[in-house]
Coordinates of C-alpha atoms in Angstrom, one line a residue:
M182 CA -30.7 156.9 133.4
I183 CA -31.6 156.4 137.0
V184 CA -32.6 160.1 137.2
A185 CA -34.9 159.8 134.3
I186 CA -36.5 156.7 135.6
G187 CA -37.0 158.3 139.0
T188 CA -38.5 161.4 137.6
C189 CA -40.9 159.4 135.4
L190 CA -42.0 157.4 138.4
V191 CA -42.7 160.5 140.4
L192 CA -44.6 162.1 137.6
G193 CA -46.5 158.9 136.9
Y194 CA -47.5 158.3 140.5
G195 CA -47.9 162.0 141.4
G196 CA -49.5 163.2 138.1
A197 CA -52.8 161.4 138.5
P198 CA -53.5 162.7 142.0
A199 CA -52.4 166.2 140.9
L200 CA -54.8 166.1 137.9
G201 CA -57.6 164.7 140.2
G202 CA -57.1 167.6 142.7
E203 CA -55.9 165.3 145.5
L204 CA -52.5 166.8 145.3
S205 CA -51.6 170.4 144.3
A206 CA -49.3 171.0 141.4
G207 CA -47.0 173.0 143.7
V208 CA -46.5 169.9 146.0
L209 CA -45.6 167.8 142.9
I210 CA -43.1 170.3 141.7
V211 CA -41.5 170.7 145.1
F212 CA -41.2 166.9 145.4
L213 CA -39.6 166.8 141.9
M214 CA -37.1 169.5 143.1
Y215 CA -36.3 167.5 146.2
L216 CA -35.7 164.5 144.0
G217 CA -33.3 166.5 141.9
K218 CA -31.4 167.7 144.9
M219 CA -31.1 164.1 146.1
Y220 CA -29.6 162.9 142.8
K221 CA -26.8 165.6 142.8
P222 CA -24.8 164.1 145.7
M223 CA -25.2 160.7 144.2
R224 CA -23.8 161.9 140.9
D225 CA -20.9 163.7 142.7
L226 CA -20.1 160.5 144.6
S227 CA -20.0 158.5 141.3
K228 CA -17.7 161.1 139.7
M229 CA -15.5 161.1 142.8
A230 CA -15.1 157.3 142.6
D231 CA -14.1 157.7 138.9
T232 CA -11.5 160.3 139.8
V233 CA -10.1 158.2 142.6
S234 CA -9.7 155.2 140.3
K235 CA -7.9 157.3 137.7
A236 CA -5.6 158.7 140.3
M237 CA -4.8 155.2 141.5
V238 CA -3.9 154.1 138.0
G239 CA -1.7 157.2 137.6
H240 CA 0.0 156.4 140.9
E241 CA 0.7 152.8 139.7
R242 CA 2.2 154.1 136.5
I243 CA 4.4 156.6 138.3
Q244 CA 5.5 153.9 140.8
E245 CA 6.5 151.6 137.9
V246 CA 8.7 154.3 136.4
L247 CA 10.3 155.0 139.8
D248 CA 11.0 151.3 140.4
I249 CA 13.0 150.9 137.2
E250 CA 16.6 150.5 138.0
S251 CA 19.1 152.6 136.0
L252 CA 21.2 150.7 133.4
V253 CA 24.0 153.1 133.9
R254 CA 26.6 151.7 136.3
D255 CA 30.1 152.6 137.3
M256 CA 32.8 150.3 136.1
P257 CA 34.4 148.2 138.8
G258 CA 37.3 150.1 140.4
A259 CA 36.1 153.5 139.0
R260 CA 37.4 156.5 140.8
R261 CA 35.1 159.4 141.9
A262 CA 35.5 162.5 139.8
P263 CA 37.1 165.4 141.6
A264 CA 35.0 168.4 142.5
F265 CA 34.5 170.8 139.6
Q266 CA 36.4 174.0 140.3
R267 CA 36.6 176.0 137.2
Q268 CA 34.1 176.6 134.4
I269 CA 32.7 175.0 131.2
E270 CA 32.4 177.2 128.2
F271 CA 30.8 176.4 124.8
D272 CA 32.0 178.9 122.2
T273 CA 30.2 178.8 118.8
V274 CA 29.6 175.0 119.0
S275 CA 27.8 173.3 116.1
F276 CA 26.7 169.7 115.9
S277 CA 24.9 167.3 113.5
Y278 CA 24.5 163.6 113.1
G279 CA 26.2 163.5 109.8
G280 CA 23.4 164.9 107.7
D281 CA 22.8 168.4 106.5
K282 CA 20.4 169.3 109.4
Q283 CA 22.4 170.7 112.3
I284 CA 21.2 169.9 115.8
L285 CA 23.3 172.7 117.4
K286 CA 24.4 175.8 115.5
D287 CA 26.7 178.4 116.9
V288 CA 25.8 177.7 120.6
S289 CA 27.7 179.7 123.1
F290 CA 27.4 179.7 126.9
K291 CA 29.5 179.5 130.1
V292 CA 28.7 177.6 133.3
E293 CA 30.7 178.6 136.4
A294 CA 31.7 176.2 139.2
G295 CA 28.7 175.6 141.5
Q296 CA 26.2 177.0 138.9
V297 CA 23.4 174.8 137.6
A298 CA 22.5 175.0 133.9
G299 CA 19.4 173.7 132.1
N300 CA 18.0 173.4 128.7
R301 CA 14.4 174.6 128.1
R302 CA 12.7 173.4 124.9
S303 CA 10.0 175.5 123.3
V304 CA 7.2 174.3 121.2
R305 CA 8.1 176.8 118.6
V306 CA 10.9 176.0 116.1
G307 CA 14.2 177.6 117.0
E308 CA 13.3 178.8 120.5
D309 CA 15.4 176.6 122.8
D310 CA 17.1 178.3 125.8
I311 CA 20.1 177.2 127.8
G312 CA 20.0 179.0 131.1
A313 CA 22.3 179.1 134.1

């Protein structure tokens, strides 16, 4: 909006002298180009301010999540679990919540002591991976 108003003002004030021969058309065009070059940094600054404000809102949301205390607590007098020394093996494990739809079906994998395992969910149906 400001760019359009500024351009109209320059054309309004510079157009009459250019038509009257007091100002060449080239000078008017160069002045309009300089005006355009002046507006670009102003637009960039306004976009930067918007980006910074969105980043600050994102930071606040992340901080809120990090500040939440876990509801999981050890019971009073609980002993520490001993260090894991063997392996965990799932051999054709299936699971459902009581309905016909199985959540796990014939899942088999082995995790050795000291190994880290993770579950990767795919956006495609039936393409979950458990990796170690």
